[in-house]
Coordinates of C-alpha atoms in Angstrom, one line a residue:
X1 CA 15.6 145.9 -64.5
X2 CA 16.0 142.8 -66.9
X3 CA 15.7 140.8 -64.9
X4 CA 12.2 142.1 -63.6
X5 CA 11.0 142.9 -66.9
X6 CA 11.7 138.4 -68.0
X7 CA 10.3 137.1 -64.5
X8 CA 7.4 139.2 -65.5
X9 CA 6.8 138.6 -69.2
X10 CA 7.5 134.6 -67.8
X11 CA 4.7 134.8 -64.4
X12 CA 2.6 136.9 -66.3
X13 CA 2.5 134.2 -69.4
X14 CA 2.1 131.5 -67.2
X15 CA -1.1 133.0 -65.7
X16 CA -2.5 132.5 -69.6
X17 CA -1.3 128.8 -69.7
X18 CA -2.8 127.7 -66.4
X19 CA -6.5 126.7 -67.1
X20 CA -6.9 128.0 -63.4
X21 CA -6.9 131.6 -64.3
X22 CA -9.6 130.9 -67.2
X23 CA -12.1 129.2 -64.8
X24 CA -11.8 132.6 -62.0
X25 CA -12.3 134.5 -65.2
X26 CA -15.8 132.8 -66.0
X27 CA -16.8 132.0 -62.5
X28 CA -16.7 135.8 -61.6
X29 CA -18.3 136.9 -64.8
X30 CA -21.0 134.6 -64.6
X31 CA -21.7 135.8 -61.2
X32 CA -21.2 139.2 -61.7
X33 CA -23.6 138.7 -64.8
X34 CA -26.3 138.2 -62.5
X35 CA -25.2 140.3 -60.0
X36 CA -25.3 143.6 -62.0
X37 CA -28.6 142.6 -64.3
X38 CA -30.3 142.2 -61.2
X39 CA -28.6 146.0 -60.0
X40 CA -29.6 147.6 -63.9
X41 CA -33.0 146.5 -63.7
X42 CA -33.8 147.2 -60.5
X43 CA -32.6 151.0 -60.7
X44 CA -34.3 150.9 -64.3
X45 CA -37.8 149.6 -62.9
X46 CA -38.0 151.6 -59.6
X47 CA -35.9 155.3 -60.9
X48 CA -33.1 155.6 -58.9
X49 CA -30.3 158.0 -59.2
X50 CA -28.2 157.5 -62.1
X51 CA -25.6 158.7 -60.4
X52 CA -25.3 156.6 -57.7
X53 CA -25.4 153.5 -60.9
X54 CA -21.5 153.8 -61.0
X55 CA -20.7 153.5 -57.1
X56 CA -23.0 150.4 -57.1
X57 CA -21.5 148.8 -60.5
X58 CA -18.1 148.7 -59.2
X59 CA -19.1 147.6 -55.4
X60 CA -20.6 144.6 -55.9
X61 CA -21.3 141.5 -53.8
X62 CA -19.3 139.3 -57.4
X63 CA -16.2 141.9 -56.4
X64 CA -15.4 140.7 -53.0
X65 CA -14.8 137.4 -54.6
X66 CA -12.3 139.2 -56.9
X67 CA -11.1 141.4 -53.4
X68 CA -10.6 138.2 -51.2
X69 CA -10.1 134.7 -53.0
X70 CA -8.8 136.1 -56.1
X71 CA -5.6 137.3 -55.2
X72 CA -4.8 134.5 -53.2
X73 CA -5.2 132.2 -55.8
X74 CA -3.0 134.3 -58.1
X75 CA -0.5 134.1 -55.6
X76 CA -0.5 131.1 -54.2
X77 CA 1.8 129.7 -56.3
X78 CA 4.8 132.1 -57.4
X79 CA 7.1 131.1 -54.3
X80 CA 5.4 127.9 -53.1
X81 CA 5.1 125.7 -55.7
X82 CA 9.1 126.8 -57.0
X83 CA 10.3 125.6 -52.9
X84 CA 7.5 122.8 -53.5
X85 CA 9.4 121.5 -56.7
X86 CA 12.9 123.1 -56.3
X87 CA 12.9 125.3 -58.9
X88 CA 13.8 127.8 -55.8
X89 CA 16.7 127.0 -54.8
X90 CA 18.4 127.1 -58.5
X91 CA 16.8 130.6 -58.8
X92 CA 18.3 132.0 -55.7
X93 CA 21.5 130.6 -56.5
X94 CA 21.1 132.4 -60.5
X95 CA 23.2 135.5 -60.3
X96 CA 19.6 138.0 -59.8
X97 CA 18.7 139.6 -56.8
X98 CA 16.0 138.4 -54.6
X99 CA 14.2 142.0 -54.9
X100 CA 14.4 141.7 -58.6
X101 CA 12.7 138.3 -58.6
X102 CA 10.0 139.3 -56.0
X103 CA 9.1 142.3 -58.3
X104 CA 8.9 140.4 -61.4
X105 CA 5.7 137.7 -59.7
X106 CA 4.4 140.7 -58.3
X107 CA 3.8 142.4 -61.4
X108 CA 2.6 140.1 -63.3
X109 CA 0.4 139.1 -60.5
X110 CA -1.2 142.8 -60.6
X111 CA -1.2 143.0 -64.2
X112 CA -3.2 139.6 -64.5
X113 CA -5.3 140.9 -61.7
X114 CA -6.0 144.1 -63.9
X115 CA -7.0 142.4 -66.9
X116 CA -9.2 140.6 -65.2
X117 CA -11.4 144.1 -64.5
X118 CA -10.5 145.3 -67.6
X119 CA -13.9 144.0 -69.0
X120 CA -16.3 145.7 -67.2
X121 CA -14.9 148.8 -68.3
X122 CA -16.9 148.7 -71.5
X123 CA -19.5 146.8 -70.1
X124 CA -20.1 150.0 -68.0
X125 CA -20.2 152.0 -70.9
X126 CA -22.0 149.6 -72.6
X127 CA -24.8 149.4 -69.9
X128 CA -25.6 153.1 -70.3
X129 CA -26.7 152.8 -73.6
X130 CA -30.5 152.1 -75.2
X131 CA -31.4 148.9 -74.4
X132 CA -30.8 149.2 -71.0
X133 CA -30.4 152.2 -69.0
X134 CA -30.6 154.6 -71.8
X135 CA -28.5 157.1 -69.8
X136 CA -25.5 159.2 -69.4
X137 CA -23.2 157.6 -66.7
X138 CA -21.3 159.6 -64.5
X139 CA -17.2 158.0 -65.4
X140 CA -15.9 160.2 -62.5
X141 CA -16.6 157.9 -59.8
X142 CA -15.7 155.1 -62.0
X143 CA -11.9 155.8 -62.5
X144 CA -11.5 156.5 -58.7
X145 CA -13.3 153.7 -58.0
X146 CA -11.1 151.7 -60.0
X147 CA -7.8 153.2 -58.6
X148 CA -9.1 152.4 -55.3
X149 CA -9.1 148.5 -56.7
X150 CA -6.3 148.6 -57.8
X151 CA -4.8 149.5 -55.0
X152 CA -6.1 147.6 -52.7
X153 CA -5.4 144.6 -55.1
X154 CA -1.5 145.6 -55.7
X155 CA -1.6 145.1 -51.6
X156 CA -3.6 142.1 -51.2
X157 CA -1.3 140.9 -54.1
X158 CA 2.0 141.4 -52.1
X159 CA 0.5 140.1 -48.6
X160 CA 0.4 136.5 -51.3
X161 CA 3.1 137.0 -52.4
X162 CA 4.8 137.2 -48.6
X163 CA 2.6 133.8 -47.4
X164 CA 3.5 132.1 -51.0
X165 CA 7.1 132.6 -49.7
X166 CA 6.9 131.0 -46.2
X167 CA 5.4 127.7 -47.3
X168 CA 6.0 124.9 -50.3
X169 CA 2.1 124.5 -49.7
X170 CA 0.0 126.2 -51.7
X171 CA -3.3 125.6 -50.1
X172 CA -1.5 126.6 -47.2
X173 CA -0.3 129.7 -48.9
X174 CA -3.8 130.3 -50.5
X175 CA -5.7 129.8 -47.2
X176 CA -3.4 131.9 -44.8
X177 CA -3.8 134.7 -47.5
X178 CA -7.2 134.6 -47.3
X179 CA -7.6 134.7 -44.0
X180 CA -5.9 138.0 -44.7
X181 CA -7.6 139.0 -47.0
X182 CA -10.7 138.6 -44.1
X183 CA -9.4 140.4 -41.8
X184 CA -8.5 143.6 -44.0
X185 CA -11.8 144.1 -45.1
X186 CA -14.1 142.9 -42.1
X187 CA -11.9 143.5 -39.1
X188 CA -11.9 147.4 -38.8
X189 CA -15.5 147.5 -39.4
X190 CA -15.9 145.3 -36.6
X191 CA -13.6 146.9 -34.4
X192 CA -15.5 150.3 -34.9
X193 CA -18.9 148.4 -34.0
X194 CA -17.3 146.7 -30.9
X195 CA -16.0 150.1 -29.4
X196 CA -18.7 152.5 -30.4
X197 CA -19.7 152.7 -27.0
X198 CA -16.4 151.6 -25.2
X199 CA -14.1 154.8 -23.8
X200 CA -11.3 153.9 -26.0
X201 CA -8.1 156.6 -27.1
X202 CA -8.6 159.0 -29.8
X203 CA -6.1 157.4 -31.7
X204 CA -7.4 154.3 -31.7
X205 CA -10.6 155.2 -33.5
X206 CA -8.4 157.6 -35.7
X207 CA -6.5 154.5 -36.6
X208 CA -9.4 151.8 -37.3
X209 CA -10.4 154.8 -40.0
X210 CA -7.3 155.0 -41.6
X211 CA -6.8 151.1 -41.8
X212 CA -11.0 150.4 -42.8
X213 CA -10.5 149.3 -46.1
X214 CA -14.3 148.4 -46.6
X215 CA -15.0 152.0 -46.0
X216 CA -12.1 153.4 -48.1
X217 CA -13.7 151.7 -51.1
X218 CA -17.4 152.2 -50.7
X219 CA -17.9 155.7 -48.8
X220 CA -14.5 157.2 -51.0
X221 CA -13.6 155.9 -53.8
X222 CA -16.5 154.6 -55.1
X223 CA -17.8 158.5 -54.3
X224 CA -15.2 159.8 -56.3
X225 CA -13.5 161.0 -53.6
X226 CA -9.7 160.3 -53.5
X227 CA -7.8 160.9 -50.0
X228 CA -3.6 161.0 -50.5
X229 CA -3.7 159.1 -46.7
X230 CA -5.6 156.3 -47.8
X231 CA -3.1 156.0 -50.7
X232 CA -0.3 156.5 -48.6
X233 CA -1.7 153.8 -46.5
X234 CA -1.6 150.9 -48.8
X235 CA 1.4 152.1 -51.0
X236 CA 3.0 151.2 -47.8
X237 CA 1.3 148.6 -47.0
X238 CA 2.3 147.1 -50.5
X239 CA 5.9 148.4 -50.3
X240 CA 5.8 146.4 -46.5
X241 CA 4.7 143.3 -47.8
X242 CA 7.0 143.4 -50.7
X243 CA 9.9 144.0 -48.1
X244 CA 8.7 140.9 -45.9
X245 CA 9.2 138.9 -48.9
X246 CA 12.4 139.5 -50.1
X247 CA 13.7 139.7 -46.6
X248 CA 11.6 135.5 -46.1
X249 CA 13.6 134.3 -49.6
X250 CA 17.0 135.6 -48.1
X251 CA 16.7 134.1 -45.1
X252 CA 17.1 130.6 -47.0
X253 CA 20.3 131.7 -47.6
X254 CA 21.2 131.3 -43.8
X255 CA 19.5 127.4 -43.5

C-alpha cells in the first residue's frame, strides 16, 4: 500500500508540473465555455424543459474531447517514457511489485482526470442562479452522469496504461489509445445500426447493448438511471486492462 500511495503522489505531482496538462485544461474549458453558453442561451430563449438541462450540460460535444483524447494524453507517458529513458528497468528491479506500480500510476491518472472535471460542478450550480437560468436544477441526473464519466474514465485510462506499456514511443501509445477510445464510443452503435435489418442471434444484440458506451452515457447515466450490469462492465474492463498492463510489464523480465 505504501508503494501505491508513493507512486500515486509522485505521478499526480508530475501532472501538475507538466505544461501539457494545463494546455488540456485551457482548451477544454475554452471549448466547453462556448458549448455551454450556446446550450444555456438556447434553453432560456425557447423555454425548454430545464429538467433536461443537466443531462445536456454533462454530455456536450466538448465532453467527447475529454473522453476520447484526454485519457491517452494523460497515460501515454506513464510507461512509454520510462521505457524510452531506461528508468523503467531501474524501477522494475527495485523491491516493488509490478501491480503496485501499475495501480499507483493508474490511480494518479484517474485522480487528475477527475480534477479536470471538478470545476464543472460549481459552474453547473452557478448557471442555475438569477443571471442565467434562474431556476432550480435537478442534480440527481448530474450525479449519475458524473458517476458514468468516472467509471468510463477509469476504464479508458486503464486501457491507456496498457497501450503505454507496449511501446517506448509516446505518439504510438497515444494514437493506439485514441483509436481504442473511438472504437469503444462509436463501434457498438455503428454495429447495431448495421445489423438492424440482419438476422443475427439474440445474444449478439444483447452483447452490443451491454458494451454500447455512448448509449450508457446518454440514455442511462445522463437521465439519472444506474444499471448495475453497466457498472460491472466498466469495473471488469478496468480490471482486465490493469491485469494486462501488469502482465505486459512482467513479460519484460523474460526478454
